[in-house]
Amino acid sequence: MHGPTKGNWQWAGRYSSLYKGSPPTPNTGWVANARIATQMCEEYWEHARLVMNRRR
């Protein structure tokens, strides 16, 4: 891989289909290592769970 993302890890968050409304952003990005990428995914999920309304 070449360019500005070489050596970085991509993270991406996906909200559950059990929720409705607009998902929080950003939901993807590039970070320096796998540990931070995992942390970003987990933080995204927690934030999405708090701000989105549960479907009934």
C-alpha angles and dihedrals in degrees: 000000000000135000136045094327096054110130094011130113123235120221126192131184125208123192122224121262086232089076131071133201133052115329118231118261145256094047098167139036149136125266138176101256146008095258093058091044090055091047091051091053092049093047091048091053092049092049092047091050091053100046104037124080119242115240116244 
